[in-house]
């Protein structure tokens, strides 16, 4: 009898799930989300903010990257396409502010690096036009402030500095810049520049060994002075000392299905958020203690719908919200920390 009721309850749950799935798939709001049953217990740390942005009609191209100015509450989004605005600016609440297109050819990565005196956004450009193969700094209204690289010319040179399809960058509060140069181009390089754009150290070989790369695609820096690189083609994350460039180790076991496409830390430094493009998956990975790299440990995952394709992401350093640029879905989505997790940011 007991077995009968267990089986009946399971069948009832499955039928209820089918009804709910059928109902939600007819919803224009939730049609693009995947519904999956998982018997694996995971910590649920984030929820999708379905009200962000308020005006999604401004997404008119493939959204490749997102930058968050947590100091001023601004979210920048870069998209690709013909005869469309390449950069969109929203508030963190999702309200559209403005767009611009000046000197942006084919955006790939971006980073908001504002101070109390300046609002700025850096963009890596992989285009073949007159402003391609460069890394450019703009103010919030799209005025061009600085160009790194040789506009319109790809190359491997260091003096003058040249790029070939620079993937992403990370700018510290000190003004030091970390660049991964090589989204399938001539270069597979990790470069650190000083605030006056002098090369401080460099790793620049293609390969599978330590400090060698195959499509270094994303980069971030933690509070312990470690540089984390998504070595996408080698299906691993490599770690370096930010001051010396010394190789500290690698995570080789977490990304055997597909290499990581984006890496960012949560504000409390406890977790690394990792995107995998073709798996349409975000993983929340426990950060290792200072002095150790160890093996990666996935705490939780966010499985997106098939073909959403999360390319690059950014984390708001104040609120902990995750913004994901999805080139398949042609949108940016926002995930906010649950209250129980959010309270830990202030501790």
PDB file of C-alpha atoms in Angstrom, residues 82-302:
ATOM      1  CA  UNK A  82      24.314  47.011 -38.850  1.00  0.00           C
ATOM      2  CA  UNK A  83      22.830  50.480 -38.454  1.00  0.00           C
ATOM      3  CA  UNK A  84      22.135  50.104 -34.741  1.00  0.00           C
ATOM      4  CA  UNK A  85      23.486  51.857 -31.647  1.00  0.00           C
ATOM      5  CA  UNK A  86      26.474  49.834 -30.453  1.00  0.00           C
ATOM      6  CA  UNK A  87      26.450  50.965 -26.798  1.00  0.00           C
ATOM      7  CA  UNK A  88      23.353  51.189 -24.593  1.00  0.00           C
ATOM      8  CA  UNK A  89      23.307  52.790 -21.154  1.00  0.00           C
ATOM      9  CA  UNK A  90      20.731  51.777 -18.510  1.00  0.00           C
ATOM     10  CA  UNK A  91      20.262  52.501 -14.846  1.00  0.00           C
ATOM     11  CA  UNK A  92      20.753  49.606 -12.444  1.00  0.00           C
ATOM     12  CA  UNK A  93      16.947  49.630 -12.054  1.00  0.00           C
ATOM     13  CA  UNK A  94      16.571  48.926 -15.775  1.00  0.00           C
ATOM     14  CA  UNK A  95      15.593  52.316 -17.189  1.00  0.00           C
ATOM     15  CA  UNK A  96      17.111  53.257 -20.551  1.00  0.00           C
ATOM     16  CA  UNK A  97      19.188  56.453 -20.502  1.00  0.00           C
ATOM     17  CA  UNK A  98      20.999  56.846 -23.823  1.00  0.00           C
ATOM     18  CA  UNK A  99      22.914  55.138 -26.620  1.00  0.00           C
ATOM     19  CA  UNK A 100      25.915  55.950 -28.782  1.00  0.00           C
ATOM     20  CA  UNK A 101      27.890  54.554 -31.669  1.00  0.00           C
ATOM     21  CA  UNK A 102      30.925  56.798 -32.149  1.00  0.00           C
ATOM     22  CA  UNK A 103      34.129  54.943 -33.222  1.00  0.00           C
ATOM     23  CA  UNK A 104      32.779  51.531 -32.128  1.00  0.00           C
ATOM     24  CA  UNK A 105      33.262  48.902 -34.816  1.00  0.00           C
ATOM     25  CA  UNK A 106      32.780  45.365 -33.452  1.00  0.00           C
ATOM     26  CA  UNK A 107      32.671  45.312 -29.637  1.00  0.00           C
ATOM     27  CA  UNK A 108      33.737  42.178 -27.795  1.00  0.00           C
ATOM     28  CA  UNK A 109      34.450  42.982 -24.114  1.00  0.00           C
ATOM     29  CA  UNK A 110      34.013  45.975 -21.831  1.00  0.00           C
ATOM     30  CA  UNK A 111      34.816  47.230 -18.335  1.00  0.00           C
ATOM     31  CA  UNK A 112      33.437  50.191 -16.385  1.00  0.00           C
ATOM     32  CA  UNK A 113      36.220  51.915 -14.456  1.00  0.00           C
ATOM     33  CA  UNK A 114      34.701  55.003 -12.863  1.00  0.00           C
ATOM     34  CA  UNK A 115      36.074  57.121 -10.027  1.00  0.00           C
ATOM     35  CA  UNK A 116      34.585  59.988  -8.027  1.00  0.00           C
ATOM     36  CA  UNK A 117      35.999  62.363 -10.650  1.00  0.00           C
ATOM     37  CA  UNK A 118      35.363  60.421 -13.856  1.00  0.00           C
ATOM     38  CA  UNK A 119      32.795  58.090 -15.417  1.00  0.00           C
ATOM     39  CA  UNK A 120      34.450  55.869 -17.997  1.00  0.00           C
ATOM     40  CA  UNK A 121      33.938  52.659 -19.934  1.00  0.00           C
ATOM     41  CA  UNK A 122      36.606  50.640 -21.751  1.00  0.00           C
ATOM     42  CA  UNK A 123      35.699  48.556 -24.842  1.00  0.00           C
ATOM     43  CA  UNK A 124      37.720  45.945 -26.706  1.00  0.00           C
ATOM     44  CA  UNK A 125      37.100  46.151 -30.448  1.00  0.00           C
ATOM     45  CA  UNK A 126      37.768  43.149 -32.711  1.00  0.00           C
ATOM     46  CA  UNK A 127      36.507  44.727 -35.935  1.00  0.00           C
ATOM     47  CA  UNK A 128      38.411  45.063 -39.198  1.00  0.00           C
ATOM     48  CA  UNK A 129      37.452  48.710 -39.718  1.00  0.00           C
ATOM     49  CA  UNK A 130      39.421  51.862 -38.991  1.00  0.00           C
ATOM     50  CA  UNK A 131      38.972  51.495 -35.230  1.00  0.00           C
ATOM     51  CA  UNK A 132      39.294  47.718 -34.996  1.00  0.00           C
ATOM     52  CA  UNK A 133      41.879  45.695 -33.044  1.00  0.00           C
ATOM     53  CA  UNK A 134      42.015  48.304 -30.322  1.00  0.00           C
ATOM     54  CA  UNK A 135      41.007  48.900 -26.719  1.00  0.00           C
ATOM     55  CA  UNK A 136      39.259  52.245 -26.262  1.00  0.00           C
ATOM     56  CA  UNK A 137      38.254  54.341 -23.300  1.00  0.00           C
ATOM     57  CA  UNK A 138      35.105  56.473 -23.467  1.00  0.00           C
ATOM     58  CA  UNK A 139      33.260  58.720 -21.098  1.00  0.00           C
ATOM     59  CA  UNK A 140      29.670  57.886 -20.201  1.00  0.00           C
ATOM     60  CA  UNK A 141      28.316  59.855 -23.181  1.00  0.00           C
ATOM     61  CA  UNK A 142      30.500  58.138 -25.785  1.00  0.00           C
ATOM     62  CA  UNK A 143      33.303  60.672 -26.198  1.00  0.00           C
ATOM     63  CA  UNK A 144      36.546  58.903 -27.080  1.00  0.00           C
ATOM     64  CA  UNK A 145      39.211  59.499 -24.426  1.00  0.00           C
ATOM     65  CA  UNK A 146      42.014  56.987 -25.103  1.00  0.00           C
ATOM     66  CA  UNK A 147      43.038  54.384 -27.694  1.00  0.00           C
ATOM     67  CA  UNK A 148      45.357  51.465 -26.979  1.00  0.00           C
ATOM     68  CA  UNK A 149      46.723  49.537 -29.940  1.00  0.00           C
ATOM     69  CA  UNK A 150      47.107  50.485 -33.592  1.00  0.00           C
ATOM     70  CA  UNK A 151      43.675  51.421 -34.988  1.00  0.00           C
ATOM     71  CA  UNK A 152      42.629  49.251 -37.923  1.00  0.00           C
ATOM     72  CA  UNK A 153      45.820  47.157 -37.886  1.00  0.00           C
ATOM     73  CA  UNK A 154      46.150  43.814 -36.169  1.00  0.00           C
ATOM     74  CA  UNK A 155      49.554  42.658 -35.066  1.00  0.00           C
ATOM     75  CA  UNK A 156      51.833  41.143 -32.469  1.00  0.00           C
ATOM     76  CA  UNK A 157      54.055  44.149 -31.783  1.00  0.00           C
ATOM     77  CA  UNK A 158      54.790  45.582 -28.354  1.00  0.00           C
ATOM     78  CA  UNK A 159      56.339  48.914 -29.387  1.00  0.00           C
ATOM     79  CA  UNK A 160      54.038  50.279 -30.563  1.00  0.00           C
ATOM     80  CA  UNK A 161      51.533  48.007 -28.872  1.00  0.00           C
ATOM     81  CA  UNK A 162      49.328  46.016 -31.246  1.00  0.00           C
ATOM     82  CA  UNK A 163      46.405  43.662 -30.679  1.00  0.00           C
ATOM     83  CA  UNK A 164      44.593  41.059 -32.718  1.00  0.00           C
ATOM     84  CA  UNK A 165      41.015  40.524 -31.540  1.00  0.00           C
ATOM     85  CA  UNK A 166      41.511  41.617 -27.906  1.00  0.00           C
ATOM     86  CA  UNK A 167      38.923  39.732 -25.869  1.00  0.00           C
ATOM     87  CA  UNK A 168      38.534  41.550 -22.542  1.00  0.00           C
ATOM     88  CA  UNK A 169      40.210  43.683 -19.909  1.00  0.00           C
ATOM     89  CA  UNK A 170      40.052  44.388 -16.189  1.00  0.00           C
ATOM     90  CA  UNK A 171      40.991  47.779 -14.710  1.00  0.00           C
ATOM     91  CA  UNK A 172      41.994  48.066 -11.063  1.00  0.00           C
ATOM     92  CA  UNK A 173      41.210  51.087  -8.919  1.00  0.00           C
ATOM     93  CA  UNK A 174      44.936  51.948  -9.129  1.00  0.00           C
ATOM     94  CA  UNK A 175      44.564  52.342 -12.899  1.00  0.00           C
ATOM     95  CA  UNK A 176      46.587  49.200 -13.731  1.00  0.00           C
ATOM     96  CA  UNK A 177      45.098  47.309 -16.683  1.00  0.00           C
ATOM     97  CA  UNK A 178      45.014  43.558 -17.357  1.00  0.00           C
ATOM     98  CA  UNK A 179      44.305  42.495 -20.944  1.00  0.00           C
ATOM     99  CA  UNK A 180      43.608  39.122 -22.580  1.00  0.00           C
ATOM    100  CA  UNK A 181      44.460  39.493 -26.258  1.00  0.00           C
ATOM    101  CA  UNK A 182      43.465  36.682 -28.549  1.00  0.00           C
ATOM    102  CA  UNK A 183      39.869  35.828 -29.348  1.00  0.00           C
ATOM    103  CA  UNK A 184      40.996  33.483 -32.103  1.00  0.00           C
ATOM    104  CA  UNK A 185      43.520  35.881 -33.649  1.00  0.00           C
ATOM    105  CA  UNK A 186      47.307  35.912 -33.938  1.00  0.00           C
ATOM    106  CA  UNK A 187      47.880  36.433 -30.224  1.00  0.00           C
ATOM    107  CA  UNK A 188      47.302  34.376 -27.106  1.00  0.00           C
ATOM    108  CA  UNK A 189      48.539  36.911 -24.577  1.00  0.00           C
ATOM    109  CA  UNK A 190      48.033  38.151 -21.052  1.00  0.00           C
ATOM    110  CA  UNK A 191      49.380  41.665 -20.571  1.00  0.00           C
ATOM    111  CA  UNK A 192      49.567  43.932 -17.546  1.00  0.00           C
ATOM    112  CA  UNK A 193      49.864  47.676 -18.203  1.00  0.00           C
ATOM    113  CA  UNK A 194      50.569  50.444 -15.722  1.00  0.00           C
ATOM    114  CA  UNK A 195      48.230  53.414 -15.429  1.00  0.00           C
ATOM    115  CA  UNK A 196      50.456  55.260 -17.928  1.00  0.00           C
ATOM    116  CA  UNK A 197      50.189  52.268 -20.331  1.00  0.00           C
ATOM    117  CA  UNK A 198      53.685  50.816 -19.878  1.00  0.00           C
ATOM    118  CA  UNK A 199      54.003  47.011 -20.059  1.00  0.00           C
ATOM    119  CA  UNK A 200      54.701  45.652 -16.563  1.00  0.00           C
ATOM    120  CA  UNK A 201      54.672  41.939 -17.430  1.00  0.00           C
ATOM    121  CA  UNK A 202      53.504  39.661 -20.192  1.00  0.00           C
ATOM    122  CA  UNK A 203      52.731  36.022 -20.957  1.00  0.00           C
ATOM    123  CA  UNK A 204      52.356  35.479 -24.654  1.00  0.00           C
ATOM    124  CA  UNK A 205      52.654  31.952 -25.984  1.00  0.00           C
ATOM    125  CA  UNK A 206      50.109  29.632 -27.532  1.00  0.00           C
ATOM    126  CA  UNK A 207      50.066  26.187 -25.942  1.00  0.00           C
ATOM    127  CA  UNK A 208      48.734  23.935 -23.220  1.00  0.00           C
ATOM    128  CA  UNK A 209      51.450  24.269 -20.577  1.00  0.00           C
ATOM    129  CA  UNK A 210      51.518  26.640 -17.585  1.00  0.00           C
ATOM    130  CA  UNK A 211      51.185  30.331 -18.549  1.00  0.00           C
ATOM    131  CA  UNK A 212      50.363  29.394 -22.140  1.00  0.00           C
ATOM    132  CA  UNK A 213      46.956  30.002 -23.677  1.00  0.00           C
ATOM    133  CA  UNK A 214      44.486  28.937 -26.312  1.00  0.00           C
ATOM    134  CA  UNK A 215      41.944  31.753 -26.646  1.00  0.00           C
ATOM    135  CA  UNK A 216      42.298  33.656 -23.355  1.00  0.00           C
ATOM    136  CA  UNK A 217      38.772  35.056 -23.241  1.00  0.00           C
ATOM    137  CA  UNK A 218      38.110  36.741 -19.887  1.00  0.00           C
ATOM    138  CA  UNK A 219      40.062  38.100 -16.940  1.00  0.00           C
ATOM    139  CA  UNK A 220      39.455  39.259 -13.383  1.00  0.00           C
ATOM    140  CA  UNK A 221      41.433  40.086 -10.234  1.00  0.00           C
ATOM    141  CA  UNK A 222      40.604  39.083  -6.670  1.00  0.00           C
ATOM    142  CA  UNK A 223      41.242  40.903  -3.391  1.00  0.00           C
ATOM    143  CA  UNK A 224      44.191  38.614  -2.612  1.00  0.00           C
ATOM    144  CA  UNK A 225      46.176  39.904  -5.585  1.00  0.00           C
ATOM    145  CA  UNK A 226      45.552  36.983  -7.933  1.00  0.00           C
ATOM    146  CA  UNK A 227      44.735  37.311 -11.636  1.00  0.00           C
ATOM    147  CA  UNK A 228      42.251  34.750 -12.981  1.00  0.00           C
ATOM    148  CA  UNK A 229      42.145  34.020 -16.722  1.00  0.00           C
ATOM    149  CA  UNK A 230      39.472  32.036 -18.575  1.00  0.00           C
ATOM    150  CA  UNK A 231      41.683  29.969 -20.883  1.00  0.00           C
ATOM    151  CA  UNK A 232      38.754  28.950 -23.000  1.00  0.00           C
ATOM    152  CA  UNK A 233      40.369  26.772 -25.656  1.00  0.00           C
ATOM    153  CA  UNK A 234      42.305  24.811 -23.007  1.00  0.00           C
ATOM    154  CA  UNK A 235      39.147  24.324 -20.896  1.00  0.00           C
ATOM    155  CA  UNK A 236      40.690  25.713 -17.742  1.00  0.00           C
ATOM    156  CA  UNK A 237      41.224  28.768 -15.556  1.00  0.00           C
ATOM    157  CA  UNK A 238      44.794  29.880 -14.926  1.00  0.00           C
ATOM    158  CA  UNK A 239      45.905  32.001 -11.972  1.00  0.00           C
ATOM    159  CA  UNK A 240      48.784  34.481 -11.687  1.00  0.00           C
ATOM    160  CA  UNK A 241      50.307  36.825  -9.123  1.00  0.00           C
ATOM    161  CA  UNK A 242      49.205  40.326 -10.076  1.00  0.00           C
ATOM    162  CA  UNK A 243      52.469  42.009  -9.042  1.00  0.00           C
ATOM    163  CA  UNK A 244      55.039  39.658 -10.546  1.00  0.00           C
ATOM    164  CA  UNK A 245      53.033  37.735 -13.148  1.00  0.00           C
ATOM    165  CA  UNK A 246      54.175  34.466 -11.581  1.00  0.00           C
ATOM    166  CA  UNK A 247      52.031  31.455 -12.496  1.00  0.00           C
ATOM    167  CA  UNK A 248      50.272  30.177  -9.371  1.00  0.00           C
ATOM    168  CA  UNK A 249      48.239  27.273 -10.683  1.00  0.00           C
ATOM    169  CA  UNK A 250      45.227  26.235 -12.733  1.00  0.00           C
ATOM    170  CA  UNK A 251      41.794  24.664 -12.452  1.00  0.00           C
ATOM    171  CA  UNK A 252      41.667  21.865 -15.005  1.00  0.00           C
ATOM    172  CA  UNK A 253      38.851  19.620 -13.790  1.00  0.00           C
ATOM    173  CA  UNK A 254      35.716  21.793 -13.688  1.00  0.00           C
ATOM    174  CA  UNK A 255      35.277  22.628 -17.351  1.00  0.00           C
ATOM    175  CA  UNK A 256      35.841  19.380 -19.228  1.00  0.00           C
ATOM    176  CA  UNK A 257      32.619  19.765 -21.258  1.00  0.00           C
ATOM    177  CA  UNK A 258      33.442  23.261 -22.437  1.00  0.00           C
ATOM    178  CA  UNK A 259      35.952  25.943 -21.535  1.00  0.00           C
ATOM    179  CA  UNK A 260      34.961  29.023 -19.516  1.00  0.00           C
ATOM    180  CA  UNK A 261      34.024  32.140 -21.465  1.00  0.00           C
ATOM    181  CA  UNK A 262      33.722  34.627 -18.578  1.00  0.00           C
ATOM    182  CA  UNK A 263      34.973  34.979 -14.981  1.00  0.00           C
ATOM    183  CA  UNK A 264      34.023  37.461 -12.233  1.00  0.00           C
ATOM    184  CA  UNK A 265      34.146  37.449  -8.425  1.00  0.00           C
ATOM    185  CA  UNK A 266      31.284  38.248  -6.084  1.00  0.00           C
ATOM    186  CA  UNK A 267      31.771  41.371  -3.935  1.00  0.00           C
ATOM    187  CA  UNK A 268      32.579  39.337  -0.833  1.00  0.00           C
ATOM    188  CA  UNK A 269      35.214  37.356  -2.745  1.00  0.00           C
ATOM    189  CA  UNK A 270      33.697  34.024  -1.702  1.00  0.00           C
ATOM    190  CA  UNK A 271      32.629  32.888  -5.150  1.00  0.00           C
ATOM    191  CA  UNK A 272      33.772  33.030  -8.751  1.00  0.00           C
ATOM    192  CA  UNK A 273      30.973  33.285 -11.321  1.00  0.00           C
ATOM    193  CA  UNK A 274      31.852  31.390 -14.498  1.00  0.00           C
ATOM    194  CA  UNK A 275      29.947  31.379 -17.796  1.00  0.00           C
ATOM    195  CA  UNK A 276      30.120  28.575 -20.369  1.00  0.00           C
ATOM    196  CA  UNK A 277      28.893  29.800 -23.712  1.00  0.00           C
ATOM    197  CA  UNK A 278      27.638  26.774 -25.628  1.00  0.00           C
ATOM    198  CA  UNK A 279      26.382  24.985 -22.522  1.00  0.00           C
ATOM    199  CA  UNK A 280      24.308  28.083 -21.674  1.00  0.00           C
ATOM    200  CA  UNK A 281      25.366  27.680 -18.052  1.00  0.00           C
ATOM    201  CA  UNK A 282      26.556  29.820 -15.166  1.00  0.00           C
ATOM    202  CA  UNK A 283      28.509  28.160 -12.366  1.00  0.00           C
ATOM    203  CA  UNK A 284      29.096  29.558  -8.899  1.00  0.00           C
ATOM    204  CA  UNK A 285      32.471  28.238  -7.791  1.00  0.00           C
ATOM    205  CA  UNK A 286      33.982  28.504  -4.295  1.00  0.00           C
ATOM    206  CA  UNK A 287      37.011  30.802  -4.205  1.00  0.00           C
ATOM    207  CA  UNK A 288      40.141  29.201  -2.707  1.00  0.00           C
ATOM    208  CA  UNK A 289      41.784  30.646   0.416  1.00  0.00           C
ATOM    209  CA  UNK A 290      44.790  32.946   0.169  1.00  0.00           C
ATOM    210  CA  UNK A 291      47.948  30.971  -0.523  1.00  0.00           C
ATOM    211  CA  UNK A 292      46.172  28.082  -2.227  1.00  0.00           C
ATOM    212  CA  UNK A 293      44.618  27.424  -5.631  1.00  0.00           C
ATOM    213  CA  UNK A 294      43.573  23.815  -5.068  1.00  0.00           C
ATOM    214  CA  UNK A 295      40.777  22.234  -7.082  1.00  0.00           C
ATOM    215  CA  UNK A 296      37.597  24.006  -8.086  1.00  0.00           C
ATOM    216  CA  UNK A 297      34.371  23.266  -6.249  1.00  0.00           C
ATOM    217  CA  UNK A 298      31.057  24.146  -7.907  1.00  0.00           C
ATOM    218  CA  UNK A 299      28.565  25.309  -5.261  1.00  0.00           C
ATOM    219  CA  UNK A 300      25.617  26.038  -7.537  1.00  0.00           C
ATOM    220  CA  UNK A 301      24.674  26.398 -11.203  1.00  0.00           C
ATOM    221  CA  UNK A 302      22.191  28.449 -13.185  1.00  0.00           C
TER     222      UNK A 302
END
